[in-house]
Tab-separated table of C-alpha atoms in Angstrom:
chain	number	residue	atom	x	y	z
A	89	MET	CA	-14.116	-53.893	-58.872
A	90	ALA	CA	-15.242	-52.599	-55.459
A	91	GLY	CA	-16.754	-49.670	-57.376
A	92	TYR	CA	-19.008	-51.909	-59.426
A	93	GLN	CA	-20.229	-53.807	-56.360
A	94	ASP	CA	-21.191	-50.473	-54.846
A	95	TYR	CA	-23.202	-49.658	-57.952
A	96	LEU	CA	-25.116	-52.940	-57.710
A	97	LEU	CA	-25.571	-52.419	-53.968
A	98	HIS	CA	-26.975	-48.949	-54.652
A	99	LEU	CA	-29.643	-50.475	-56.915
A	100	ALA	CA	-30.277	-53.352	-54.506
A	101	ASP	CA	-30.458	-51.193	-51.367
A	102	ASN	CA	-32.894	-48.805	-53.067
A	103	ALA	CA	-35.198	-51.724	-53.765
A	104	LEU	CA	-34.817	-53.364	-50.350
A	105	ILE	CA	-35.297	-50.252	-48.221
A	106	LEU	CA	-38.328	-49.002	-50.163
A	107	GLY	CA	-39.695	-52.553	-50.140
A	108	GLN	CA	-39.282	-52.696	-46.364
A	109	ARG	CA	-40.959	-49.301	-45.959
A	110	ASN	CA	-43.896	-50.197	-48.197
A	111	ALA	CA	-44.279	-53.499	-46.357
A	112	GLU	CA	-45.042	-51.500	-43.198
A	113	TRP	CA	-48.528	-51.019	-44.664
A	114	CYS	CA	-49.163	-54.760	-44.608
A	115	GLY	CA	-52.228	-55.232	-42.422
A	116	HIS	CA	-52.683	-51.444	-42.098
A	117	GLY	CA	-53.714	-50.425	-45.625
A	118	PRO	CA	-56.500	-47.864	-45.990
A	119	VAL	CA	-58.674	-50.513	-47.698
A	120	ILE	CA	-57.970	-54.202	-48.190
A	121	GLU	CA	-57.375	-53.846	-51.940
A	122	GLU	CA	-54.686	-51.215	-51.324
A	123	ASP	CA	-53.205	-53.300	-48.538
A	124	LEU	CA	-52.688	-56.089	-51.077
A	125	ALA	CA	-51.441	-53.692	-53.754
A	126	LEU	CA	-48.772	-52.294	-51.441
A	127	ALA	CA	-47.742	-55.766	-50.286
A	128	ASN	CA	-47.389	-56.764	-53.953
A	129	ASN	CA	-45.299	-53.678	-54.596
A	130	ALA	CA	-43.087	-54.453	-51.579
A	131	LEU	CA	-42.600	-58.054	-52.677
A	132	ASP	CA	-41.652	-56.912	-56.203
A	133	LEU	CA	-39.020	-54.596	-54.728
A	134	ILE	CA	-37.653	-57.175	-52.305
A	135	GLY	CA	-37.511	-59.643	-55.212
A	136	GLN	CA	-35.435	-57.156	-57.206
A	137	ALA	CA	-33.134	-56.676	-54.222
A	138	ARG	CA	-32.654	-60.443	-53.853
A	139	LEU	CA	-31.581	-60.877	-57.471
A	140	LEU	CA	-29.170	-57.954	-57.209
A	141	TYR	CA	-27.665	-59.168	-53.918
A	142	GLN	CA	-27.219	-62.645	-55.389
A	143	HIS	CA	-25.423	-61.005	-58.301
A	144	VAL	CA	-23.158	-59.046	-55.927
A	145	ALA	CA	-22.335	-62.279	-54.109
A	146	THR	CA	-21.333	-63.860	-57.428
A	147	VAL	CA	-19.274	-60.836	-58.463
A	148	ARG	CA	-17.426	-60.895	-55.113
A	149	LYS	CA	-16.267	-64.486	-55.599
A	150	ASP	CA	-15.331	-64.667	-51.902
A	151	GLY	CA	-17.455	-67.722	-51.205
A	152	LYS	CA	-18.884	-66.024	-48.102
A	153	SER	CA	-21.250	-63.393	-49.431
A	154	SER	CA	-24.910	-64.215	-49.803
A	155	GLU	CA	-28.120	-62.265	-50.202
A	156	ASP	CA	-28.893	-62.718	-46.506
A	157	LEU	CA	-25.467	-61.535	-45.424
A	158	LEU	CA	-25.774	-58.436	-47.596
A	159	ALA	CA	-29.308	-57.606	-46.472
A	160	PHE	CA	-29.075	-58.408	-42.774
A	161	PHE	CA	-25.444	-58.074	-41.695
A	162	ARG	CA	-24.429	-54.716	-43.101
A	163	ASP	CA	-24.790	-51.505	-41.100
A	164	VAL	CA	-26.092	-48.047	-41.909
A	165	PRO	CA	-22.926	-46.656	-43.589
A	166	ASP	CA	-22.759	-49.751	-45.841
A	167	PHE	CA	-26.201	-49.072	-47.331
A	168	LYS	CA	-26.163	-47.078	-50.585
A	169	ASN	CA	-29.870	-46.290	-51.020
A	170	TYR	CA	-31.272	-42.836	-51.693
A	171	THR	CA	-32.207	-41.074	-48.448
A	172	LEU	CA	-35.679	-40.490	-49.979
A	173	LEU	CA	-36.460	-44.191	-49.675
A	174	GLU	CA	-35.683	-44.594	-45.961
A	175	LEU	CA	-37.974	-41.788	-44.726
A	176	PRO	CA	-41.028	-42.740	-42.651
A	177	HIS	CA	-44.460	-42.491	-44.285
A	178	SER	CA	-45.027	-39.115	-42.732
A	179	THR	CA	-44.378	-35.456	-43.441
A	180	ALA	CA	-43.650	-34.776	-39.793
A	181	ILE	CA	-40.076	-35.089	-38.586
A	182	LEU	CA	-40.413	-38.109	-36.346
A	183	PRO	CA	-37.692	-40.273	-34.855
A	184	THR	CA	-39.368	-43.567	-35.727
A	185	ALA	CA	-41.683	-45.100	-38.253
A	186	ARG	CA	-44.345	-45.434	-35.585
A	187	GLY	CA	-45.908	-42.039	-36.187
A	188	ASP	CA	-49.093	-41.625	-38.112
A	189	ARG	CA	-48.534	-43.138	-41.520
A	190	ASP	CA	-49.790	-40.917	-44.313
A	191	TYR	CA	-50.761	-42.679	-47.514
A	192	ALA	CA	-50.063	-39.477	-49.474
A	193	VAL	CA	-46.359	-39.737	-48.587
A	194	THR	CA	-46.303	-43.394	-49.634
A	195	VAL	CA	-47.949	-42.585	-52.946
A	196	ALA	CA	-45.782	-39.517	-53.656
A	197	ARG	CA	-42.543	-41.372	-52.899
A	198	ASN	CA	-43.511	-44.411	-54.975
A	199	PHE	CA	-44.405	-42.072	-57.820
A	200	LEU	CA	-41.137	-40.086	-57.685
A	201	TYR	CA	-39.009	-43.239	-57.447
A	202	SER	CA	-40.792	-45.409	-60.002
A	203	ALA	CA	-40.919	-42.527	-62.529
A	204	LEU	CA	-37.124	-42.620	-62.376
A	205	MET	CA	-36.771	-46.403	-62.298
A	206	VAL	CA	-38.848	-47.061	-65.441
A	207	GLN	CA	-36.142	-45.077	-67.259
A	208	VAL	CA	-33.213	-46.626	-65.397
A	209	TRP	CA	-34.364	-50.224	-65.817
A	210	ALA	CA	-35.225	-49.674	-69.494
A	211	ALA	CA	-31.704	-48.379	-70.147
A	212	LEU	CA	-30.077	-51.115	-68.048
A	213	THR	CA	-31.616	-53.795	-70.276
A	214	ALA	CA	-28.761	-52.788	-72.617
A	215	SER	CA	-26.092	-53.105	-69.901
A	216	ASN	CA	-22.968	-55.012	-70.922
A	217	ASP	CA	-23.382	-56.966	-67.691
A	218	ALA	CA	-25.753	-59.650	-69.007
A	219	GLN	CA	-27.008	-60.583	-65.536
A	220	LEU	CA	-27.846	-56.986	-64.688
A	221	ALA	CA	-29.573	-56.603	-68.072
A	222	ALA	CA	-31.733	-59.635	-67.293
A	223	ILE	CA	-32.637	-58.307	-63.837
A	224	ALA	CA	-33.473	-54.958	-65.457
A	225	SER	CA	-35.905	-56.429	-67.966
A	226	LYS	CA	-37.774	-58.219	-65.156
A	227	SER	CA	-37.755	-55.150	-62.929
A	228	LEU	CA	-38.888	-52.838	-65.723
A	229	LYS	CA	-42.325	-54.469	-65.928
A	230	GLU	CA	-42.728	-54.196	-62.169
A	231	ALA	CA	-41.651	-50.547	-62.126
A	232	GLN	CA	-44.102	-49.741	-64.930
A	233	TYR	CA	-46.936	-51.098	-62.832
A	234	HIS	CA	-45.709	-49.336	-59.683
A	235	LEU	CA	-45.632	-46.064	-61.614
A	236	ARG	CA	-49.154	-46.551	-62.923
A	237	HIS	CA	-50.482	-47.389	-59.487
A	238	ALA	CA	-48.785	-44.420	-57.801
A	239	HIS	CA	-49.575	-42.035	-60.668
A	240	ASP	CA	-53.284	-42.817	-60.519
A	241	TRP	CA	-53.363	-42.242	-56.770
A	242	VAL	CA	-51.572	-38.898	-57.148
A	243	LEU	CA	-54.369	-37.861	-59.530
A	244	ARG	CA	-57.157	-39.188	-57.319
A	245	LEU	CA	-55.869	-37.736	-54.078
A	246	GLY	CA	-54.535	-34.497	-55.610
A	247	ASP	CA	-57.767	-33.811	-57.466
A	248	GLY	CA	-59.890	-35.307	-54.694
A	249	THR	CA	-61.256	-33.799	-51.514
A	250	GLU	CA	-59.868	-30.729	-49.811
A	251	GLU	CA	-58.206	-32.943	-47.198
A	252	SER	CA	-56.656	-35.393	-49.678
A	253	ARG	CA	-55.395	-32.503	-51.808
A	254	ARG	CA	-53.799	-30.782	-48.813
A	255	ARG	CA	-52.027	-33.968	-47.769
A	256	MET	CA	-50.889	-34.839	-51.297
A	257	GLN	CA	-49.432	-31.338	-51.696
A	258	ALA	CA	-47.717	-31.548	-48.292
A	259	ALA	CA	-46.190	-34.899	-49.267
A	260	PHE	CA	-44.675	-33.515	-52.471
A	261	ASP	CA	-43.521	-30.324	-50.723
A	262	TYR	CA	-41.738	-32.500	-48.172
A	263	LEU	CA	-40.241	-35.105	-50.509
A	264	MET	CA	-39.221	-33.095	-53.554
A	265	PRO	CA	-35.896	-31.768	-52.184
A	266	PHE	CA	-34.775	-35.367	-51.561
A	267	THR	CA	-34.947	-36.063	-55.320
A	268	GLN	CA	-31.911	-33.847	-55.919
A	269	GLU	CA	-29.857	-36.824	-54.800
A	270	PHE	CA	-30.816	-38.610	-58.032
A	271	TRP	CA	-28.793	-36.139	-60.119
A	272	THR	CA	-25.508	-35.985	-58.205
A	273	PRO	CA	-23.492	-39.005	-59.357
A	274	SER	CA	-21.527	-41.070	-56.848
A	275	ALA	CA	-18.069	-42.431	-57.681
A	276	ALA	CA	-19.600	-45.908	-58.065
A	277	GLU	CA	-22.206	-44.644	-60.528
A	278	SER	CA	-19.646	-42.766	-62.626
A	279	ALA	CA	-17.361	-45.800	-62.727
A	280	ALA	CA	-20.218	-48.096	-63.786
A	281	VAL	CA	-21.243	-45.681	-66.542
A	282	LYS	CA	-17.659	-45.674	-67.842
A	283	THR	CA	-17.477	-49.459	-68.146
A	284	GLY	CA	-20.868	-49.665	-69.897
A	285	ALA	CA	-22.482	-51.708	-67.106
A	286	GLY	CA	-24.338	-48.777	-65.560
A	287	VAL	CA	-26.340	-45.831	-66.885
A	288	ASP	CA	-26.039	-42.114	-66.297
A	289	VAL	CA	-29.211	-41.181	-64.430
A	290	ASN	CA	-28.883	-37.564	-65.597
A	291	ARG	CA	-29.872	-38.704	-69.086
A	292	PHE	CA	-33.406	-39.136	-67.729
A	293	ARG	CA	-33.652	-35.924	-65.762
A	294	ALA	CA	-35.569	-33.874	-68.354
A	295	GLU	CA	-38.080	-36.649	-68.963
A	296	TRP	CA	-38.496	-37.324	-65.234
A	297	GLU	CA	-39.096	-33.639	-64.541
A	298	ALA	CA	-41.659	-33.515	-67.354
A	299	THR	CA	-43.477	-36.584	-65.974
A	300	VAL	CA	-43.592	-35.066	-62.496
A	301	ALA	CA	-44.696	-31.633	-63.755
A	302	ASP	CA	-47.408	-33.087	-66.024
A	303	THR	CA	-48.758	-35.395	-63.332
A	304	LEU	CA	-48.858	-32.716	-60.642
A	305	GLN	CA	-50.588	-30.348	-63.029
A	306	ALA	CA	-53.177	-32.990	-63.926
A	307	ALA	CA	-53.658	-33.570	-60.189
A	308	THR	CA	-54.208	-29.803	-59.686
A	309	LEU	CA	-51.152	-29.666	-57.423
A	310	LYS	CA	-48.393	-27.058	-57.319
A	311	LEU	CA	-44.943	-28.213	-58.409
A	312	PRO	CA	-42.825	-27.647	-55.289
A	313	SER	CA	-39.251	-26.461	-55.294
A	314	SER	CA	-36.653	-29.198	-54.999
A	315	LYS	CA	-34.072	-26.754	-53.641
A	316	GLY	CA	-32.339	-27.308	-50.345
A	317	PHE	CA	-29.858	-29.672	-48.769
A	318	VAL	CA	-28.774	-32.475	-51.107
A	319	THR	CA	-28.974	-35.747	-49.203
A	320	THR	CA	-26.163	-38.294	-49.386
A	321	GLY	CA	-27.710	-41.708	-48.738
A	322	LYS	CA	-26.134	-43.295	-51.789
A	323	HIS	CA	-22.697	-42.383	-50.405
A	324	GLY	CA	-23.558	-44.212	-47.183
A	325	VAL	CA	-24.286	-41.049	-45.177
A	326	HIS	CA	-27.917	-41.407	-44.121
A	327	SER	CA	-30.689	-39.732	-42.193
A	328	GLU	CA	-31.450	-40.873	-38.643
A	329	HIS	CA	-34.330	-42.981	-40.007
A	330	LEU	CA	-32.351	-45.757	-41.693
A	331	GLY	CA	-31.059	-47.108	-38.378
A	332	PHE	CA	-34.618	-47.754	-37.235
A	333	VAL	CA	-35.511	-49.439	-40.528
A	334	LEU	CA	-32.470	-51.726	-40.262
A	335	ALA	CA	-33.069	-52.476	-36.584
A	336	GLU	CA	-36.535	-53.785	-37.332
A	337	MET	CA	-35.542	-55.543	-40.549
A	338	GLN	CA	-32.306	-57.140	-39.322
A	339	SER	CA	-32.920	-57.979	-35.660
A	340	LEU	CA	-34.424	-61.412	-36.251
A	341	ALA	CA	-31.691	-62.529	-38.647
A	342	ARG	CA	-29.028	-61.260	-36.235
A	343	ALA	CA	-30.581	-62.921	-33.189
A	344	HIS	CA	-30.643	-66.263	-35.036
A	345	PRO	CA	-27.833	-66.169	-37.596
A	346	GLU	CA	-28.124	-68.788	-40.317
A	347	ALA	CA	-31.437	-69.995	-38.938
A	348	VAL	CA	-33.563	-71.889	-41.442
A	349	TRP	CA	-37.216	-72.780	-41.419
B	130	MET	CA	-61.352	-45.136	-42.824
B	131	SER	CA	-62.220	-48.282	-44.704
B	132	THR	CA	-65.915	-47.980	-43.872
B	133	THR	CA	-65.983	-44.582	-45.582
B	134	ALA	CA	-64.366	-46.058	-48.661
B	135	LEU	CA	-66.766	-48.966	-48.726
B	136	LYS	CA	-69.680	-46.551	-48.494
B	137	ASP	CA	-68.375	-44.161	-51.151
B	138	TRP	CA	-66.924	-46.625	-53.628
B	139	PRO	CA	-69.267	-48.673	-55.795
B	140	LEU	CA	-69.023	-52.444	-55.978
B	141	TRP	CA	-67.533	-54.142	-59.049
B	142	GLU	CA	-67.763	-57.742	-60.220
B	143	VAL	CA	-64.471	-59.165	-61.453
B	144	PHE	CA	-64.099	-61.647	-64.320
B	145	VAL	CA	-60.728	-63.218	-65.105
B	146	ARG	CA	-59.696	-65.253	-68.135
B	147	SER	CA	-57.010	-67.813	-67.362
B	148	LYS	CA	-54.248	-68.826	-69.755
B	149	GLN	CA	-56.034	-72.040	-70.727
B	150	GLY	CA	-59.581	-70.747	-70.513
B	151	LEU	CA	-61.405	-69.191	-73.432
B	152	GLU	CA	-63.973	-67.417	-71.312
B	153	HIS	CA	-63.803	-64.886	-68.519
B	154	LYS	CA	-64.956	-66.453	-65.281
B	155	HIS	CA	-66.481	-64.607	-62.375
B	156	CYS	CA	-64.045	-64.732	-59.493
B	157	GLY	CA	-65.303	-62.168	-56.993
B	158	SER	CA	-66.054	-58.546	-56.325
B	159	LEU	CA	-64.369	-55.484	-54.883
B	160	HIS	CA	-64.928	-51.817	-54.065
B	161	ALA	CA	-63.255	-49.192	-56.262
B	162	SER	CA	-63.764	-45.556	-57.163
B	163	ASP	CA	-63.918	-46.012	-60.951
B	164	ALA	CA	-63.467	-48.624	-63.680
B	165	GLN	CA	-59.696	-48.155	-64.123
B	166	HIS	CA	-59.233	-48.270	-60.386
B	167	ALA	CA	-61.275	-51.468	-60.236
B	168	LEU	CA	-59.095	-53.042	-62.936
B	169	GLN	CA	-55.923	-52.249	-61.007
B	170	MET	CA	-57.331	-53.527	-57.764
B	171	ALA	CA	-58.569	-56.684	-59.489
B	172	ARG	CA	-55.039	-57.220	-60.769
B	173	ASP	CA	-53.682	-56.989	-57.239
B	174	VAL	CA	-56.437	-58.967	-55.534
B	175	TYR	CA	-57.259	-61.712	-58.031
B	176	THR	CA	-54.226	-62.321	-60.294
B	177	ARG	CA	-51.369	-62.521	-57.800
B	178	ARG	CA	-50.765	-66.192	-58.495
B	179	GLN	CA	-50.729	-65.939	-62.277
B	180	GLU	CA	-54.413	-66.716	-62.487
B	181	GLY	CA	-55.125	-64.538	-65.457
B	182	VAL	CA	-54.201	-63.036	-68.807
B	183	SER	CA	-57.230	-60.753	-69.077
B	184	ILE	CA	-59.587	-59.010	-66.643
B	185	TRP	CA	-63.078	-57.563	-67.013
B	186	VAL	CA	-64.739	-55.452	-64.366
B	187	VAL	CA	-68.451	-54.720	-64.410
B	188	PRO	CA	-70.383	-52.408	-62.070
B	189	SER	CA	-72.385	-54.730	-59.835
B	190	ARG	CA	-75.428	-52.490	-60.189
B	191	ALA	CA	-75.374	-53.148	-63.987
B	192	ILE	CA	-76.133	-56.802	-63.349
B	193	THR	CA	-79.767	-57.867	-63.262
B	194	ALA	CA	-80.040	-61.154	-61.418
B	195	SER	CA	-82.813	-63.705	-61.193
B	196	ALA	CA	-84.429	-63.857	-57.783
B	197	PRO	CA	-83.685	-66.919	-55.616
B	198	GLU	CA	-87.419	-67.330	-54.857
B	199	ASP	CA	-88.124	-67.695	-58.604
B	200	LYS	CA	-85.782	-70.663	-58.791
B	201	ASP	CA	-88.502	-73.331	-59.041
B	202	ALA	CA	-90.506	-71.562	-61.722
B	203	MET	CA	-87.414	-70.599	-63.695
B	204	PHE	CA	-85.447	-73.803	-63.703
B	205	ASP	CA	-87.465	-76.828	-62.594
B	206	PRO	CA	-89.496	-77.112	-65.842
B	207	ALA	CA	-86.270	-78.042	-67.660
B	208	ALA	CA	-85.600	-80.954	-65.332
B	209	ASP	CA	-87.739	-83.583	-67.131
B	210	LYS	CA	-86.785	-82.700	-70.720
B	211	ILE	CA	-83.712	-84.778	-71.202
B	212	TYR	CA	-84.326	-84.895	-74.955
B	213	ARG	CA	-82.976	-81.354	-75.066
B	214	HIS	CA	-79.503	-82.695	-74.418
B	215	PRO	CA	-77.693	-83.311	-77.693
B	216	THR	CA	-76.592	-86.785	-76.622
B	217	PHE	CA	-79.540	-88.272	-78.564
B	218	TYR	CA	-78.171	-87.193	-81.924
B	219	ASP	CA	-75.452	-88.835	-83.960
B	220	ILE	CA	-73.025	-86.199	-85.105
B	221	PRO	CA	-71.410	-86.962	-88.481
B	222	GLU	CA	-67.622	-87.308	-88.420
B	223	GLU	CA	-67.079	-84.394	-90.788
B	224	VAL	CA	-68.851	-81.933	-88.461
B	225	GLY	CA	-66.127	-82.426	-85.879
B	226	HIS	CA	-66.295	-80.924	-82.397
B	227	MET	CA	-69.506	-79.110	-81.545
């Protein structure tokens, strides 16, 4: 059963880490409407993570696990999110998230991830795990909106000014190789597919690639190669960036364990 | 950055219809690059607390407004014509709600 927990944690960690990253824009958005839109997106994702962590805690039946424990008291190797989702909002290789945030990277990543998740959540509504199916049908609506929001910005910035086009292209050039991780199943994913609780992400590959190709073409952008090193975040082997994300996200909960307010 | 956007993006008036309400009510305005963009931003700015089931956005420049200084001439003449209120008529039962 440890395998199935890891599958749920993979879904939950994806949502939490991207939610935490997108929340970094709170108070720093390019315009106030986008600031709110990104905060909404982050809260949707963190809400998905909460439901999934609560489900893991129930599945574990150890009486100790809770959403807070799973979010705040696990370390880097315990997190099963895609490496794509922990990267800073920047195309430069920087050691922290404090570099110049680039909205093009935010938009490109949200587009690449939500284009996958609309498929994943739609399929998971038929999961034989009724709780996961219920979480999926709630998350599907959120992912559909996230995709629309990101998609429209890819078009606007890609087919926008010379500067916005250059940055949008650079964002996709930088991020595309990280999407290879989607298509290399982990042991937890394969096990969950076998039991009928999970879905095989590779089923959606052709449609995802078509969505990405069509959108980039409409945005007058070049489809970059996704070749290169295949990252391993979902196996718990992460980039150097996740540690910084966790340090910021977890420090308060760890300094005051079980604090309530 | 935001000042550029505010200069380049036109202003839109946002109207939201609530679950109970039959009409769209004006709830504010925002800057957006086009109508679809304005709709999305209105969703994020004005319906976060389940305020609405439908949104209209209208370019602010499409609205022709009465001038505040015309207020007296426009509206005061109606003040002493209470007979225009339908409270002076008996409405037959079978007409129902009007």
